[in-house]
Each structure stands twice: as C-alpha cells, then as structure tokens.
C-alpha cells in the first residue's frame, strides 16, 4: 500500500558515493557475524528499509506536532479537501459539495448518517457505476469485521491506504524506535498474518478485508521470518504452523507482530499444542507431511530447510520446562510484541503478559477501523492505551454519550471536547463516508496541544441490554476479571455473553437475564456460589444493573463453562459465515445470532 513512498525515500537515502556504500556493507557484515543464516544482501536491504521508514516517520511526526497546535484549521482543511475531490460525483452533487466552504455549512447541509444511508450507493459502485460516491475506482470493496453484527461493505481507496502508512505506520514506528531503541536493529520479525480469500463484485472489484495482508505488504516481507511461499497457503491452521516453524528456526528473533493480540495469543496456544512436531521439523530440516500443501509450495519451503539438531535440542529443553515466559526463553533477543491489545483484544494482552510473553513490553500502535486510521499511540509504555486522534486522516465529529439515542444529535468538533467525557465518533473519510457513525464510543483522557487523546470504551452494538440497562463491554469485562480473581486457580481464556431473549425457552428462567459462556483454565467446575460472584461484581460496578436486579426485573446471571478450544472453534465458525479474515477478526462479546448462541450452549459442560 505504500511502495511508492518507500521507493521515494529509499532513493533519497541512497548512498551518494562508494564510501557510503562501503560503510553500509561493513555494517551489514558486522551484523552478519552477529546473526547466523542471514546474507549480507538481506541485512543491507533491511538496513535501508529501516532507515528510509525512520526518516519518513521523523518528518511525519514533526508535521503531526505542528498540526496539533492548530486543530480547527487542519480539520477544516481535511474536510474541504474531501468534499472538493468528490464534488462531481452523484453524491457530491446531491449535497452540493461545491457550495460548502466551511465546517458549519457542511454540518447544516449534510445529515448524520449510518450504513443504511450508503448501502444502495455501494451496490451501484460494486456493479461498476462510476462517480457515484467517490471520484475514482475503489481498490477493494472492504468488508468490516462484523463485531457488532453482520459484515458491511465499504469502499477503500488509494488515499485511505496512503494515509494509513504515512500518518499511522511511519509515526508509530518512529515512536517505537525512540521508546524501544533495541528494535532499531537488523533482527527479523515474526509477523502473524494470513492471505485472505477475495471474491469479485459484478464489475470485477475485489471484495474482502482492507487490513494489513501479505499482498499489501510485499515491500516489507523481507523483514519477516516467514518466507514468501507460506503466503500461498490458505488453510489458516497450516499457515500458522509454518509461521511458527520459521519463527522457531531464528534464535535471534527481535519482535512479534500481528494486527490484533488475539492472533498472537492463539498462536501460542497452537505452539503449546504442536511443539513436538515443530521441533522434529527443525531437527531434520523437513516440512511436516501432514500439512496440506501444494507440491510447488512444499518444494520451495523444503529448499529453505536445513537440519538443525542444535536448535531443536535447545527448543525441546525450553518447552519441557513449561510455557510460562516461553517467548523470552526461546527467543532471548526478543524486544517487543507489536500488536493492538485494546478494546475486545484487552483480555488476550493480559493473558499473554501473564503467561507466554511475560517480561516482554507490548506496544499497541493504532486505533483504526475499516473506515480508516483514527488515532496513533505516541506513548507506548503507558499502561492504559491512549490514542492521539489523527487530524489529517479523517474529519471527526462527536456525539456526547447522553445524546446517543437522540434522533437529531448535536455534534461537537475536536476543540470542543471535554476531558473525562465519553463521545460517539463520527467520521468523514477519504473513501465516501460523510458524517458517518462508526459505532465506537471513546473517552477523552487529555489533550496533546489542542488535539484530543482518547481511550476506546465500547461498541454501541456490543452492549448488553435486556431492560434498557446498557452494560458496555468494558464495564462487563471489569466485573468478569474481578470475579475470576475470586475463583481459586482459574485463568480466563475467553468469553461471550448472550441475552436470554436470543435463546428463548432454552435460556432457562423466565426473567430476562444474561448467559455468560466462559472458557477457563485451571478449574474444572464452579459452585453456584462462585458463579454468583460475577453477578455480584456487576451489581457493584453498575448502579443501573443493581437496581433492575433488586426489583426483580432482571434475573440472576447464568454462568456456563465451555470446553477447551470452544472459542477457537467459534471464531472459525463465525469466519465461515462472513467475509472477515483472521487479519481483522474480533470476537463478538455479545452474541446476537441464535446459531452462534446454540453453538456455545452445546459446548457447555457445566
């Protein structure tokens, strides 16, 4: 998505003479001595890439700093550029974009929108009609993750991708380099991502996720331990095995990376399950014969394998000691886990830090969605994940939390927000969304110059509400974590909730209530008293929930334990029914599908 910019800055940084080239080669040679099984050419290519992106990141960071000092001007410039570019489209003419010269006029002439407003326009684009919503042909028809229900089809353009790279990737890498200097080296990264399956619209436009994929990151693949042929493997279980295999072969691995923390967590679960097979492959220099691979892919990968009994013995010794702190024991030079661990991924980050990735720092770099880049984390070491809104990525408006259910809510601009208050986010982006409610509610936790810093709170579609009580994901998760501390020996693996109305008579008691499906490690059962702890903890944290419980309007929560691996199976099932990929999948914390609710009920053993 950013090859042009990478090539441009690489040219600018190219050595001016043979002396500079000689210095680079000497530096690469020094790293060659330090890192086995790496060619000088590979190290040199990585060095140039790292320095090029670092140079670009420094420039973009300086621009961001300047922008945050005049936030109203920058936001209005961003808005008017969007409107001007799409003013001659069917949509732009309907809302008279050419006549809009300021923010106030835009808010007067254009309504607040949701997905229903755009669905027919997107269908026309998918059929090949030009100049409907945007002035250019979209790169892909991007499918949302479906966290709050069914997946939605949005447009994704070159501008969207360019903004993400320039205003997101380069700035976050700059922050990472300054906060964690050890990452500014020539070690490779184990990046866990997969090649999604795209389908075609009637007009031949690809339909699929717009998250980071191997195809969109071709210019960066040489930085990763996974060789290119692996990205032709579409079976996720087999692809993950190969990611782990080539990652394990590299004793000097420097970083773990994935779009979302859940992917890293389930990779370590797979490692715990399949380490013996992986060690055999490392020892004999072969690819497991049980993997379903095309013959040419297998041949290409086996050419890269060499017997390494020394590394195999080293790995075996560590695995046999157990899996606490395993990441740092098998990769002693591991400096960082780079992945989003906020929102619905928070519990996976906590489990990784407590078990597999103990003593390794985490950096959650972005706040982003299918709609585009929203914020960047400039404070990697801060425990609470705070994101600085990106003023040139999208034009943003905000609905105060108390007005969320209003038919015509009043919106505020960045400079009008108040610290400590919650707001729903509206965006006008580069790819055909205008004053669009993305469904995220954020809390303003401070300002960087004039620009708000926010923490993600919850998705509006992921709230529990059987009597209008509206319990958010963050509120419920807080209560669940407190309850788990009162279940001796228990470790939370995953969870989802179902409102009793979804299951009808299968839910048990007649009063509306929550069913909570929990996958735990360390316990085989819970007493009724222990189960009630969760209901009690939620009553302590939510006055409204406690009020409904005391009146008897809401019945007691039912806690169901499910067998090991249930949520991995649920993820596979959810993905089979949607256009989401593993790269952008987020577990639904409130299940609204009867089929998925029944799936969990069938796997409850207690």
Short mmCIF file of N, CA and C in Angstrom, two decimals, residues 376-519:
data_model
loop_
_atom_site.label_atom_id
_atom_site.label_comp_id
_atom_site.label_asym_id
_atom_site.label_seq_id
_atom_site.Cartn_x
_atom_site.Cartn_y
_atom_site.Cartn_z
N UNK A 376 -3.22 7.36 16.74
CA UNK A 376 -1.92 6.72 16.93
C UNK A 376 -1.52 6.84 18.40
N UNK A 377 -0.80 5.83 18.86
CA UNK A 377 -0.35 5.78 20.25
C UNK A 377 1.08 6.30 20.31
N UNK A 378 1.26 7.50 20.81
CA UNK A 378 2.59 8.11 20.92
C UNK A 378 3.24 7.83 22.28
N UNK A 379 2.54 7.07 23.12
CA UNK A 379 3.03 6.80 24.48
C UNK A 379 3.06 5.28 24.71
N UNK A 380 3.97 4.58 24.04
CA UNK A 380 3.97 3.10 24.04
C UNK A 380 4.05 2.47 25.42
N UNK A 381 4.71 3.12 26.37
CA UNK A 381 4.91 2.50 27.68
C UNK A 381 3.78 2.77 28.66
N UNK A 382 2.82 3.58 28.25
CA UNK A 382 1.69 3.87 29.15
C UNK A 382 0.77 2.66 29.21
N UNK A 383 0.41 2.24 30.40
CA UNK A 383 -0.37 1.02 30.56
C UNK A 383 -1.76 1.15 29.94
N UNK A 384 -2.44 2.27 30.18
CA UNK A 384 -3.74 2.48 29.54
C UNK A 384 -3.49 2.95 28.11
N UNK A 385 -4.14 2.32 27.16
CA UNK A 385 -3.87 2.60 25.74
C UNK A 385 -4.58 3.89 25.32
N UNK A 386 -3.78 4.92 25.10
CA UNK A 386 -4.31 6.23 24.70
C UNK A 386 -3.86 6.53 23.28
N UNK A 387 -4.80 7.03 22.48
CA UNK A 387 -4.52 7.29 21.08
C UNK A 387 -4.78 8.76 20.75
N UNK A 388 -3.81 9.37 20.10
CA UNK A 388 -3.96 10.74 19.64
C UNK A 388 -4.72 10.71 18.32
N UNK A 389 -5.84 11.42 18.26
CA UNK A 389 -6.61 11.45 17.02
C UNK A 389 -5.76 12.07 15.90
N UNK A 390 -5.85 11.49 14.71
CA UNK A 390 -5.04 11.94 13.57
C UNK A 390 -5.81 13.01 12.80
N UNK A 391 -5.43 14.28 12.91
CA UNK A 391 -6.27 15.36 12.37
C UNK A 391 -6.33 15.41 10.86
N UNK A 392 -5.36 14.80 10.14
CA UNK A 392 -5.40 14.82 8.68
C UNK A 392 -5.91 13.51 8.06
N UNK A 393 -6.19 12.53 8.88
CA UNK A 393 -6.68 11.26 8.35
C UNK A 393 -8.17 11.34 8.02
N UNK A 394 -8.96 11.80 8.98
CA UNK A 394 -10.41 11.93 8.78
C UNK A 394 -10.90 13.19 9.49
N UNK A 395 -11.96 13.76 8.98
CA UNK A 395 -12.65 14.84 9.69
C UNK A 395 -13.56 14.19 10.72
N UNK A 396 -13.41 14.59 11.97
CA UNK A 396 -14.12 13.91 13.07
C UNK A 396 -15.14 14.82 13.74
N UNK A 397 -16.26 14.24 14.10
CA UNK A 397 -17.26 14.89 14.95
C UNK A 397 -17.62 13.93 16.08
N UNK A 398 -18.28 14.46 17.09
CA UNK A 398 -18.51 13.67 18.30
C UNK A 398 -19.90 13.94 18.86
N UNK A 399 -20.60 12.86 19.22
CA UNK A 399 -21.90 12.96 19.87
C UNK A 399 -21.71 12.67 21.35
N UNK A 400 -22.06 13.59 22.25
CA UNK A 400 -21.96 13.31 23.69
C UNK A 400 -22.74 12.05 24.05
N UNK A 401 -22.22 11.27 24.98
CA UNK A 401 -22.83 9.98 25.33
C UNK A 401 -24.28 10.12 25.74
N UNK A 402 -24.62 11.21 26.40
CA UNK A 402 -26.01 11.37 26.86
C UNK A 402 -26.98 11.63 25.71
N UNK A 403 -26.45 11.95 24.51
CA UNK A 403 -27.31 12.24 23.36
C UNK A 403 -27.32 11.13 22.32
N UNK A 404 -26.77 9.96 22.65
CA UNK A 404 -26.62 8.91 21.64
C UNK A 404 -27.94 8.44 21.05
N UNK A 405 -29.00 8.49 21.83
CA UNK A 405 -30.29 8.00 21.34
C UNK A 405 -31.17 9.10 20.76
N UNK A 406 -30.65 10.29 20.68
CA UNK A 406 -31.40 11.41 20.11
C UNK A 406 -31.57 11.21 18.60
N UNK A 407 -32.75 11.58 18.07
CA UNK A 407 -33.00 11.44 16.63
C UNK A 407 -32.11 12.37 15.82
N UNK A 408 -31.88 13.57 16.32
CA UNK A 408 -31.01 14.53 15.64
C UNK A 408 -29.97 15.04 16.62
N UNK A 409 -28.97 14.21 16.88
CA UNK A 409 -27.99 14.60 17.90
C UNK A 409 -27.12 15.76 17.43
N UNK A 410 -26.80 16.64 18.37
CA UNK A 410 -25.87 17.72 18.10
C UNK A 410 -24.46 17.15 18.17
N UNK A 411 -23.60 17.58 17.24
CA UNK A 411 -22.23 17.07 17.23
C UNK A 411 -21.24 18.17 17.62
N UNK A 412 -20.12 17.74 18.18
CA UNK A 412 -19.05 18.65 18.58
C UNK A 412 -17.81 18.38 17.75
N UNK A 413 -16.92 19.38 17.69
CA UNK A 413 -15.65 19.24 16.99
C UNK A 413 -14.53 18.93 17.98
N UNK A 414 -13.36 18.60 17.47
CA UNK A 414 -12.24 18.21 18.33
C UNK A 414 -11.96 19.23 19.43
N UNK A 415 -11.94 20.50 19.04
CA UNK A 415 -11.56 21.54 20.00
C UNK A 415 -12.67 21.84 21.02
N UNK A 416 -13.85 21.23 20.84
CA UNK A 416 -14.97 21.48 21.74
C UNK A 416 -15.15 20.37 22.78
N UNK A 417 -14.32 19.34 22.74
CA UNK A 417 -14.48 18.20 23.65
C UNK A 417 -13.96 18.53 25.04
N UNK A 418 -14.47 17.78 26.02
CA UNK A 418 -14.06 17.98 27.41
C UNK A 418 -13.41 16.72 27.95
N UNK A 419 -12.32 16.89 28.65
CA UNK A 419 -11.61 15.77 29.25
C UNK A 419 -12.51 15.05 30.25
N UNK A 420 -12.46 13.71 30.22
CA UNK A 420 -13.25 12.91 31.14
C UNK A 420 -14.63 12.55 30.62
N UNK A 421 -15.02 13.06 29.46
CA UNK A 421 -16.35 12.78 28.91
C UNK A 421 -16.27 11.73 27.80
N UNK A 422 -17.39 11.01 27.61
CA UNK A 422 -17.49 9.98 26.57
C UNK A 422 -18.27 10.52 25.37
N UNK A 423 -17.83 10.10 24.18
CA UNK A 423 -18.47 10.55 22.94
C UNK A 423 -18.48 9.42 21.92
N UNK A 424 -19.54 9.41 21.08
CA UNK A 424 -19.53 8.53 19.92
C UNK A 424 -18.84 9.27 18.77
N UNK A 425 -18.06 8.52 18.00
CA UNK A 425 -17.26 9.10 16.94
C UNK A 425 -17.99 9.07 15.60
N UNK A 426 -17.97 10.20 14.89
CA UNK A 426 -18.46 10.30 13.52
C UNK A 426 -17.28 10.67 12.63
N UNK A 427 -17.23 10.10 11.43
CA UNK A 427 -16.09 10.40 10.55
C UNK A 427 -16.55 10.79 9.15
N UNK A 428 -15.78 11.67 8.54
CA UNK A 428 -15.85 11.93 7.11
C UNK A 428 -14.49 11.51 6.58
N UNK A 429 -14.45 10.46 5.76
CA UNK A 429 -13.16 9.88 5.39
C UNK A 429 -12.84 10.10 3.91
N UNK A 430 -11.79 9.46 3.44
CA UNK A 430 -11.32 9.66 2.06
C UNK A 430 -12.04 8.77 1.07
N UNK A 431 -12.93 7.90 1.55
CA UNK A 431 -13.50 6.90 0.66
C UNK A 431 -15.02 6.82 0.72
N UNK A 432 -15.65 8.00 0.78
CA UNK A 432 -17.09 8.05 0.53
C UNK A 432 -18.00 7.95 1.73
N UNK A 433 -17.51 8.21 2.92
CA UNK A 433 -18.37 8.27 4.10
C UNK A 433 -18.35 9.70 4.64
N UNK A 434 -19.55 10.22 4.95
CA UNK A 434 -19.67 11.61 5.37
C UNK A 434 -20.56 11.68 6.62
N UNK A 435 -19.99 12.24 7.71
CA UNK A 435 -20.69 12.34 8.99
C UNK A 435 -21.23 10.96 9.41
N UNK A 436 -20.39 9.97 9.29
CA UNK A 436 -20.79 8.57 9.45
C UNK A 436 -20.55 8.09 10.88
N UNK A 437 -21.56 7.51 11.48
CA UNK A 437 -21.47 6.97 12.84
C UNK A 437 -20.84 5.58 12.77
N UNK A 438 -19.58 5.48 13.23
CA UNK A 438 -18.91 4.18 13.15
C UNK A 438 -19.27 3.26 14.32
N UNK A 439 -19.94 3.80 15.34
CA UNK A 439 -20.42 2.97 16.44
C UNK A 439 -19.48 2.86 17.62
N UNK A 440 -18.30 3.49 17.53
CA UNK A 440 -17.34 3.45 18.64
C UNK A 440 -17.60 4.60 19.62
N UNK A 441 -17.57 4.27 20.91
CA UNK A 441 -17.65 5.30 21.95
C UNK A 441 -16.28 5.40 22.60
N UNK A 442 -15.75 6.62 22.66
CA UNK A 442 -14.41 6.85 23.21
C UNK A 442 -14.49 7.83 24.38
N UNK A 443 -13.48 7.76 25.22
CA UNK A 443 -13.36 8.69 26.34
C UNK A 443 -12.19 9.62 26.10
N UNK A 444 -12.40 10.92 26.25
CA UNK A 444 -11.31 11.89 26.12
C UNK A 444 -10.54 11.89 27.44
N UNK A 445 -9.26 11.51 27.37
CA UNK A 445 -8.45 11.39 28.59
C UNK A 445 -7.42 12.51 28.71
N UNK A 446 -7.42 13.42 27.75
CA UNK A 446 -6.48 14.53 27.79
C UNK A 446 -6.29 15.12 26.43
N UNK A 447 -5.34 16.04 26.31
CA UNK A 447 -5.05 16.70 25.04
C UNK A 447 -3.54 16.76 24.84
N UNK A 448 -3.13 16.62 23.59
CA UNK A 448 -1.74 16.87 23.20
C UNK A 448 -1.77 18.15 22.38
N UNK A 449 -1.28 19.23 22.96
CA UNK A 449 -1.54 20.58 22.42
C UNK A 449 -3.05 20.76 22.35
N UNK A 450 -3.63 20.95 21.16
CA UNK A 450 -5.08 21.13 21.06
C UNK A 450 -5.82 19.85 20.67
N UNK A 451 -5.07 18.77 20.43
CA UNK A 451 -5.68 17.56 19.85
C UNK A 451 -6.05 16.56 20.95
N UNK A 452 -7.25 15.99 20.89
CA UNK A 452 -7.69 15.05 21.94
C UNK A 452 -6.93 13.73 21.93
N UNK A 453 -6.69 13.21 23.13
CA UNK A 453 -6.22 11.84 23.32
C UNK A 453 -7.42 11.04 23.82
N UNK A 454 -7.64 9.86 23.23
CA UNK A 454 -8.83 9.09 23.60
C UNK A 454 -8.48 7.67 23.99
N UNK A 455 -9.36 7.09 24.79
CA UNK A 455 -9.34 5.65 25.09
C UNK A 455 -10.62 5.05 24.54
N UNK A 456 -10.49 3.92 23.85
CA UNK A 456 -11.67 3.21 23.37
C UNK A 456 -12.47 2.68 24.56
N UNK A 457 -13.80 2.86 24.53
CA UNK A 457 -14.65 2.38 25.61
C UNK A 457 -15.50 1.18 25.20
N UNK A 458 -16.29 1.34 24.13
CA UNK A 458 -17.14 0.22 23.72
C UNK A 458 -17.76 0.48 22.35
N UNK A 459 -18.26 -0.60 21.76
CA UNK A 459 -19.05 -0.52 20.53
C UNK A 459 -20.52 -0.46 20.92
N UNK A 460 -21.25 0.45 20.29
CA UNK A 460 -22.67 0.58 20.64
C UNK A 460 -23.43 -0.72 20.41
N UNK A 461 -23.07 -1.46 19.37
CA UNK A 461 -23.77 -2.71 19.06
C UNK A 461 -23.37 -3.86 19.95
N UNK A 462 -22.40 -3.64 20.84
CA UNK A 462 -21.93 -4.71 21.72
C UNK A 462 -22.27 -4.43 23.19
N UNK A 463 -23.42 -3.80 23.42
CA UNK A 463 -23.87 -3.54 24.78
C UNK A 463 -24.92 -4.56 25.19
N UNK A 464 -24.85 -4.99 26.44
CA UNK A 464 -25.87 -5.88 27.00
C UNK A 464 -27.04 -5.02 27.47
N UNK A 465 -28.24 -5.39 27.05
CA UNK A 465 -29.40 -4.60 27.46
C UNK A 465 -30.67 -5.43 27.30
N UNK A 466 -31.16 -6.01 28.42
CA UNK A 466 -32.41 -6.77 28.37
C UNK A 466 -33.58 -5.96 28.92
N UNK A 467 -33.25 -4.84 29.64
CA UNK A 467 -34.28 -3.97 30.19
C UNK A 467 -33.93 -2.49 29.97
N UNK A 468 -33.03 -2.23 29.00
CA UNK A 468 -32.62 -0.85 28.78
C UNK A 468 -31.47 -0.40 29.66
N UNK A 469 -30.80 -1.36 30.33
CA UNK A 469 -29.75 -1.01 31.30
C UNK A 469 -28.42 -0.63 30.63
N UNK A 470 -28.15 -1.14 29.43
CA UNK A 470 -26.98 -0.78 28.63
C UNK A 470 -25.65 -0.96 29.37
N UNK A 471 -25.26 -2.21 29.51
CA UNK A 471 -23.97 -2.55 30.12
C UNK A 471 -22.93 -2.68 29.01
N UNK A 472 -21.90 -1.84 29.04
CA UNK A 472 -20.89 -1.83 27.98
C UNK A 472 -19.91 -2.98 28.15
N UNK A 473 -19.16 -3.25 27.07
CA UNK A 473 -18.16 -4.32 27.09
C UNK A 473 -17.10 -4.06 28.15
N UNK A 474 -16.63 -2.83 28.25
CA UNK A 474 -15.57 -2.52 29.22
C UNK A 474 -16.07 -2.68 30.65
N UNK A 475 -17.32 -2.30 30.90
CA UNK A 475 -17.90 -2.44 32.24
C UNK A 475 -18.05 -3.91 32.60
N UNK A 476 -18.56 -4.71 31.66
CA UNK A 476 -18.76 -6.13 31.94
C UNK A 476 -17.42 -6.84 32.14
N UNK A 477 -16.44 -6.53 31.28
CA UNK A 477 -15.14 -7.19 31.39
C UNK A 477 -14.49 -6.88 32.73
N UNK A 478 -14.63 -5.65 33.21
CA UNK A 478 -14.09 -5.30 34.52
C UNK A 478 -14.69 -6.15 35.62
N UNK A 479 -16.02 -6.36 35.56
CA UNK A 479 -16.68 -7.20 36.57
C UNK A 479 -16.23 -8.65 36.44
N UNK A 480 -16.08 -9.13 35.20
CA UNK A 480 -15.68 -10.53 34.99
C UNK A 480 -14.27 -10.77 35.53
N UNK A 481 -13.36 -9.83 35.29
CA UNK A 481 -11.99 -10.00 35.78
C UNK A 481 -11.96 -10.03 37.31
N UNK A 482 -12.80 -9.21 37.94
CA UNK A 482 -12.87 -9.23 39.41
C UNK A 482 -13.40 -10.57 39.91
N UNK A 483 -14.41 -11.10 39.21
CA UNK A 483 -14.99 -12.38 39.62
C UNK A 483 -13.98 -13.52 39.48
N UNK A 484 -13.21 -13.50 38.39
CA UNK A 484 -12.23 -14.56 38.15
C UNK A 484 -11.19 -14.62 39.27
N UNK A 485 -10.84 -13.46 39.83
CA UNK A 485 -9.88 -13.45 40.95
C UNK A 485 -10.45 -14.15 42.19
N UNK A 486 -11.78 -14.31 42.22
CA UNK A 486 -12.42 -14.98 43.35
C UNK A 486 -12.75 -16.44 43.06
N UNK A 487 -12.27 -16.93 41.90
CA UNK A 487 -12.40 -18.35 41.55
C UNK A 487 -11.00 -18.96 41.65
N UNK A 488 -10.64 -19.55 42.77
CA UNK A 488 -9.27 -20.02 43.01
C UNK A 488 -8.74 -20.91 41.89
N UNK A 489 -7.55 -20.54 41.38
CA UNK A 489 -6.88 -21.32 40.35
C UNK A 489 -7.33 -21.05 38.94
N UNK A 490 -8.37 -20.22 38.77
CA UNK A 490 -8.94 -20.01 37.43
C UNK A 490 -8.16 -18.97 36.64
N UNK A 491 -7.97 -19.22 35.34
CA UNK A 491 -7.42 -18.26 34.41
C UNK A 491 -8.40 -18.09 33.25
N UNK A 492 -8.75 -16.85 32.97
CA UNK A 492 -9.71 -16.56 31.90
C UNK A 492 -9.04 -16.73 30.54
N UNK A 493 -9.65 -17.52 29.67
CA UNK A 493 -9.16 -17.70 28.31
C UNK A 493 -9.98 -16.86 27.33
N UNK A 494 -11.31 -16.95 27.43
CA UNK A 494 -12.17 -16.18 26.53
C UNK A 494 -13.61 -16.21 27.05
N UNK A 495 -14.44 -15.34 26.49
CA UNK A 495 -15.83 -15.30 26.94
C UNK A 495 -16.71 -14.62 25.90
N UNK A 496 -17.99 -14.89 25.96
CA UNK A 496 -19.02 -14.14 25.23
C UNK A 496 -20.31 -14.20 26.04
N UNK A 497 -21.17 -13.23 25.81
CA UNK A 497 -22.45 -13.16 26.51
C UNK A 497 -23.60 -13.28 25.52
N UNK A 498 -24.71 -13.77 26.02
CA UNK A 498 -25.94 -13.87 25.23
C UNK A 498 -27.09 -13.34 26.07
N UNK A 499 -27.90 -12.48 25.50
CA UNK A 499 -29.12 -12.04 26.18
C UNK A 499 -30.14 -13.15 26.08
N UNK A 500 -30.86 -13.40 27.17
CA UNK A 500 -31.72 -14.59 27.24
C UNK A 500 -32.77 -14.64 26.15
N UNK A 501 -33.21 -13.49 25.67
CA UNK A 501 -34.24 -13.48 24.63
C UNK A 501 -33.81 -14.16 23.35
N UNK A 502 -32.50 -14.20 23.09
CA UNK A 502 -31.99 -14.84 21.88
C UNK A 502 -32.27 -16.34 21.89
N UNK A 503 -32.19 -16.94 23.09
CA UNK A 503 -32.35 -18.39 23.21
C UNK A 503 -33.76 -18.83 23.57
N UNK A 504 -34.62 -17.89 23.92
CA UNK A 504 -35.99 -18.25 24.26
C UNK A 504 -36.06 -19.18 25.45
N UNK A 505 -36.86 -20.22 25.35
CA UNK A 505 -37.05 -21.13 26.48
C UNK A 505 -35.78 -21.90 26.82
N UNK A 506 -34.85 -22.00 25.87
CA UNK A 506 -33.60 -22.72 26.12
C UNK A 506 -32.71 -22.01 27.13
N UNK A 507 -33.04 -20.74 27.42
CA UNK A 507 -32.20 -19.98 28.34
C UNK A 507 -32.47 -20.31 29.81
N UNK A 508 -33.58 -21.03 30.09
CA UNK A 508 -33.86 -21.41 31.48
C UNK A 508 -34.93 -20.55 32.10
N UNK A 509 -34.59 -19.73 33.09
CA UNK A 509 -35.57 -18.96 33.85
C UNK A 509 -36.30 -17.96 32.95
N UNK A 510 -37.51 -17.59 33.37
CA UNK A 510 -38.36 -16.74 32.55
C UNK A 510 -37.91 -15.28 32.53
N UNK A 511 -37.39 -14.79 33.66
CA UNK A 511 -36.97 -13.39 33.70
C UNK A 511 -35.85 -13.14 32.70
N UNK A 512 -35.82 -11.97 32.06
CA UNK A 512 -34.69 -11.62 31.19
C UNK A 512 -33.40 -11.65 32.00
N UNK A 513 -32.35 -12.20 31.42
CA UNK A 513 -31.08 -12.30 32.12
C UNK A 513 -29.95 -12.48 31.11
N UNK A 514 -28.72 -12.52 31.61
CA UNK A 514 -27.56 -12.75 30.76
C UNK A 514 -27.08 -14.18 30.93
N UNK A 515 -26.71 -14.81 29.81
CA UNK A 515 -25.97 -16.07 29.85
C UNK A 515 -24.53 -15.74 29.49
N UNK A 516 -23.61 -16.17 30.32
CA UNK A 516 -22.20 -15.86 30.11
C UNK A 516 -21.46 -17.17 29.88
N UNK A 517 -20.87 -17.30 28.70
CA UNK A 517 -20.12 -18.51 28.35
C UNK A 517 -18.63 -18.19 28.54
N UNK A 518 -17.98 -18.98 29.40
CA UNK A 518 -16.61 -18.68 29.81
C UNK A 518 -15.73 -19.90 29.58
N UNK A 519 -14.58 -19.67 28.95
CA UNK A 519 -13.57 -20.71 28.82
C UNK A 519 -12.47 -20.39 29.83
#
